[in-house]
């Protein structure tokens, strides 16, 4: 009888452990997918920039320094890719900084464009502005969704009694986006009303 009781306890613990492990795997995969969605939206923004730069280049005497800042910031941002397997706080911070520099360069470009009526009246440029506005909104949504998935995963990893086995099974808390000025604050491009001139506001994305 004592042996049967011990075997029963072992079986119960085994099934419980399997359930905990499968639950953590599911949440971990959700976090990875959310991260891929974040990078996909940032890449969408990066893909719009070459056309934006080429359109602006057509304007005589446009500030070359502003364009070069955008080009260089895009190069740094696209080179900083983080694997879902390496979502450490250090890597997330580096990613934020690179994307934040690009956000700042883009905002300065859009503000400078206000001084060029021909560009503001250019249909191609206005179309690109609209696409950038939509992309910035998608980035904000993807970041918030990623943070929510990270929070859900981290809660499971730290909650007792799952926390006892999480570390043993290789599950550790992951980092999310923080409200770090210059990286987390993506520019919101507003084309309200019939006024084609963009106004660039910086809104902190909720953690």
CSV table of C-alpha atoms in Angstrom, one decimal:
chain,number,residue,atom,x,y,z
A,1,UNK,CA,0.0,0.0,0.0
A,2,UNK,CA,2.7,2.6,0.8
A,3,UNK,CA,4.4,1.8,-2.5
A,4,UNK,CA,1.1,2.4,-4.4
A,5,UNK,CA,0.7,5.7,-2.6
A,6,UNK,CA,4.2,6.8,-3.6
A,7,UNK,CA,3.6,5.7,-7.2
A,8,UNK,CA,0.3,7.6,-7.2
A,9,UNK,CA,2.0,10.8,-6.0
A,10,UNK,CA,4.8,10.4,-8.6
A,11,UNK,CA,2.2,10.0,-11.4
A,12,UNK,CA,0.3,13.1,-10.2
A,13,UNK,CA,3.5,15.1,-10.1
A,14,UNK,CA,4.5,13.9,-13.5
A,15,UNK,CA,1.2,14.9,-15.1
A,16,UNK,CA,1.3,18.2,-13.2
A,17,UNK,CA,4.8,18.9,-14.4
A,18,UNK,CA,3.9,18.1,-18.0
A,19,UNK,CA,1.0,20.5,-17.8
A,20,UNK,CA,3.2,23.2,-16.4
A,21,UNK,CA,5.8,22.6,-19.1
A,22,UNK,CA,3.4,22.6,-22.0
A,23,UNK,CA,1.8,25.8,-20.6
A,24,UNK,CA,5.1,27.6,-20.5
A,25,UNK,CA,6.1,26.4,-23.9
A,26,UNK,CA,2.8,27.7,-25.3
A,27,UNK,CA,3.3,31.1,-23.7
A,28,UNK,CA,6.9,31.3,-24.8
A,29,UNK,CA,6.0,30.6,-28.4
A,30,UNK,CA,3.3,33.4,-28.2
A,31,UNK,CA,6.0,35.8,-27.0
A,32,UNK,CA,8.3,34.8,-29.9
A,33,UNK,CA,5.5,35.3,-32.4
A,34,UNK,CA,4.7,38.7,-31.0
A,35,UNK,CA,8.3,39.7,-31.2
A,36,UNK,CA,8.4,38.7,-34.9
A,37,UNK,CA,5.3,40.8,-35.4
A,38,UNK,CA,7.2,43.8,-33.9
A,39,UNK,CA,10.2,43.4,-36.1
A,40,UNK,CA,7.9,42.9,-39.1
A,41,UNK,CA,6.3,46.3,-38.5
A,42,UNK,CA,9.6,48.0,-38.0
A,43,UNK,CA,10.8,46.4,-41.2
A,44,UNK,CA,7.8,47.8,-43.0
A,45,UNK,CA,8.7,51.3,-41.9
A,46,UNK,CA,12.3,50.7,-43.1
A,47,UNK,CA,11.1,49.6,-46.5
A,48,UNK,CA,9.2,52.8,-47.0
A,49,UNK,CA,12.2,55.1,-46.3
A,50,UNK,CA,14.1,54.6,-49.5
A,51,UNK,CA,11.1,55.8,-51.6
A,52,UNK,CA,10.7,58.7,-49.1
A,53,UNK,CA,14.3,59.7,-49.4
A,54,UNK,CA,14.2,59.5,-53.2
A,55,UNK,CA,11.1,61.7,-53.4
A,56,UNK,CA,12.7,64.3,-51.1
A,57,UNK,CA,15.9,64.3,-53.1
A,58,UNK,CA,13.9,65.7,-56.0
A,59,UNK,CA,13.4,69.0,-54.2
A,60,UNK,CA,16.2,71.4,-55.0
A,61,UNK,CA,18.3,72.7,-52.1
A,62,UNK,CA,16.7,70.3,-49.6
A,63,UNK,CA,18.8,69.9,-46.5
A,64,UNK,CA,21.3,67.1,-47.2
A,65,UNK,CA,22.2,66.7,-43.6
A,66,UNK,CA,18.7,65.8,-42.7
A,67,UNK,CA,18.5,63.2,-45.4
A,68,UNK,CA,21.8,61.7,-44.5
A,69,UNK,CA,20.7,61.4,-40.9
A,70,UNK,CA,17.7,59.3,-42.0
A,71,UNK,CA,19.7,57.1,-44.3
A,72,UNK,CA,22.3,56.4,-41.6
A,73,UNK,CA,19.7,55.8,-38.9
A,74,UNK,CA,17.9,53.4,-41.2
A,75,UNK,CA,21.1,51.5,-41.8
A,76,UNK,CA,21.7,51.1,-38.1
A,77,UNK,CA,18.1,50.1,-37.4
A,78,UNK,CA,18.0,47.5,-40.0
A,79,UNK,CA,21.3,46.0,-39.0
A,80,UNK,CA,20.0,45.6,-35.4
A,81,UNK,CA,17.9,42.4,-35.5
A,82,UNK,CA,17.2,40.4,-32.4
A,83,UNK,CA,16.3,36.7,-32.5
A,84,UNK,CA,13.3,35.6,-30.4
A,85,UNK,CA,15.7,33.3,-28.6
A,86,UNK,CA,17.8,36.2,-27.4
A,87,UNK,CA,15.3,38.6,-25.9
A,88,UNK,CA,17.5,39.8,-23.1
A,89,UNK,CA,17.2,43.2,-21.5
A,90,UNK,CA,20.5,44.3,-23.2
A,91,UNK,CA,19.3,43.2,-26.7
A,92,UNK,CA,15.9,44.8,-26.3
A,93,UNK,CA,17.6,48.1,-25.1
A,94,UNK,CA,19.9,48.1,-28.1
A,95,UNK,CA,17.0,47.5,-30.5
A,96,UNK,CA,15.0,50.3,-28.9
A,97,UNK,CA,17.9,52.7,-29.2
A,98,UNK,CA,18.5,51.9,-32.9
A,99,UNK,CA,14.8,52.3,-33.7
A,100,UNK,CA,14.5,55.4,-31.6
A,101,UNK,CA,17.3,57.1,-33.5
A,102,UNK,CA,15.5,56.3,-36.8
A,103,UNK,CA,12.2,57.7,-35.3
A,104,UNK,CA,14.0,60.9,-34.3
A,105,UNK,CA,15.6,61.3,-37.8
A,106,UNK,CA,12.2,60.7,-39.5
A,107,UNK,CA,10.5,63.3,-37.3
A,108,UNK,CA,13.1,65.9,-38.1
A,109,UNK,CA,12.7,65.2,-41.8
A,110,UNK,CA,9.0,65.6,-41.7
A,111,UNK,CA,9.3,68.9,-39.8
A,112,UNK,CA,11.8,70.2,-42.3
A,113,UNK,CA,9.5,69.3,-45.2
A,114,UNK,CA,7.0,71.9,-43.9
A,115,UNK,CA,9.4,74.5,-45.3
A,116,UNK,CA,9.0,73.1,-48.9
A,117,UNK,CA,5.5,73.7,-50.3
A,118,UNK,CA,6.3,71.8,-53.5
A,119,UNK,CA,7.0,68.7,-51.5
A,120,UNK,CA,3.9,69.1,-49.4
A,121,UNK,CA,1.9,69.3,-52.5
A,122,UNK,CA,3.6,66.2,-54.1
A,123,UNK,CA,1.1,63.4,-54.3
A,124,UNK,CA,3.8,60.7,-54.0
A,125,UNK,CA,5.2,62.3,-50.9
A,126,UNK,CA,1.8,62.7,-49.3
A,127,UNK,CA,1.1,59.0,-50.0
A,128,UNK,CA,4.3,58.0,-48.3
A,129,UNK,CA,3.4,60.2,-45.4
A,130,UNK,CA,0.1,58.4,-45.0
A,131,UNK,CA,1.8,55.0,-45.2
A,132,UNK,CA,4.2,56.1,-42.5
A,133,UNK,CA,1.4,57.2,-40.3
A,134,UNK,CA,-0.3,53.8,-40.6
A,135,UNK,CA,3.0,52.0,-40.0
A,136,UNK,CA,3.7,54.0,-36.8
A,137,UNK,CA,0.3,53.0,-35.5
A,138,UNK,CA,0.9,49.4,-36.3
A,139,UNK,CA,4.3,49.6,-34.5
A,140,UNK,CA,2.6,51.0,-31.4
A,141,UNK,CA,0.0,48.2,-31.5
A,142,UNK,CA,2.6,45.5,-32.0
A,143,UNK,CA,4.8,46.8,-29.2
A,144,UNK,CA,1.9,46.9,-26.8
A,145,UNK,CA,0.8,43.4,-27.8
A,146,UNK,CA,4.3,42.1,-27.3
A,147,UNK,CA,4.5,43.7,-23.8
A,148,UNK,CA,1.2,42.1,-22.9
A,149,UNK,CA,2.4,38.7,-24.0
A,150,UNK,CA,5.7,39.1,-22.1
A,151,UNK,CA,3.8,40.1,-18.9
A,152,UNK,CA,1.6,37.0,-19.2
A,153,UNK,CA,4.6,34.7,-19.8
A,154,UNK,CA,6.6,36.3,-16.9
A,155,UNK,CA,3.7,35.9,-14.6
A,156,UNK,CA,3.5,32.2,-15.3
A,157,UNK,CA,7.3,31.8,-14.9
A,158,UNK,CA,7.3,33.6,-11.5
A,159,UNK,CA,4.1,32.2,-10.1
A,160,UNK,CA,4.3,29.5,-7.4
A,161,UNK,CA,4.5,26.6,-7.8
A,162,UNK,CA,5.4,26.8,-11.5
A,163,UNK,CA,8.4,29.0,-10.5
A,164,UNK,CA,10.0,26.0,-8.8
A,165,UNK,CA,10.3,24.1,-12.1
A,166,UNK,CA,10.5,27.0,-14.6
A,167,UNK,CA,14.2,27.6,-14.1
A,168,UNK,CA,15.0,23.9,-14.1
A,169,UNK,CA,13.2,23.5,-17.4
A,170,UNK,CA,15.0,26.5,-19.0
A,171,UNK,CA,12.3,29.1,-18.8
A,172,UNK,CA,13.3,32.5,-17.6
A,173,UNK,CA,11.6,36.0,-17.4
A,174,UNK,CA,11.9,38.0,-20.7
A,175,UNK,CA,12.3,41.7,-21.2
A,176,UNK,CA,9.7,44.0,-22.8
A,177,UNK,CA,9.7,47.5,-24.2
A,178,UNK,CA,10.1,50.3,-21.7
A,179,UNK,CA,9.1,54.0,-22.0
A,180,UNK,CA,12.7,55.0,-22.8
A,181,UNK,CA,12.8,58.5,-24.4
A,182,UNK,CA,14.4,58.4,-27.8
A,183,UNK,CA,13.6,54.8,-28.5
A,184,UNK,CA,10.2,53.8,-27.1
A,185,UNK,CA,8.5,57.1,-28.0
A,186,UNK,CA,7.7,56.6,-31.7
A,187,UNK,CA,6.6,59.6,-33.6
A,188,UNK,CA,2.9,59.9,-34.3
A,189,UNK,CA,2.3,61.6,-37.7
A,190,UNK,CA,-1.0,63.4,-37.7
A,191,UNK,CA,-2.6,64.6,-41.0
A,192,UNK,CA,-5.7,65.9,-39.5
A,193,UNK,CA,-8.4,67.6,-41.6
A,194,UNK,CA,-7.5,68.9,-45.0
A,195,UNK,CA,-4.2,70.2,-44.0
A,196,UNK,CA,-1.5,68.2,-45.7
A,197,UNK,CA,1.3,69.4,-43.4
A,198,UNK,CA,2.4,66.8,-40.9
A,199,UNK,CA,2.6,67.6,-37.2
A,200,UNK,CA,4.9,65.2,-35.3
A,201,UNK,CA,3.9,64.4,-31.8
A,202,UNK,CA,5.8,62.1,-29.4
A,203,UNK,CA,3.5,59.9,-27.4
A,204,UNK,CA,4.8,57.4,-24.9
A,205,UNK,CA,3.7,53.9,-25.7
A,206,UNK,CA,2.2,52.1,-22.7
A,207,UNK,CA,4.3,49.5,-21.2
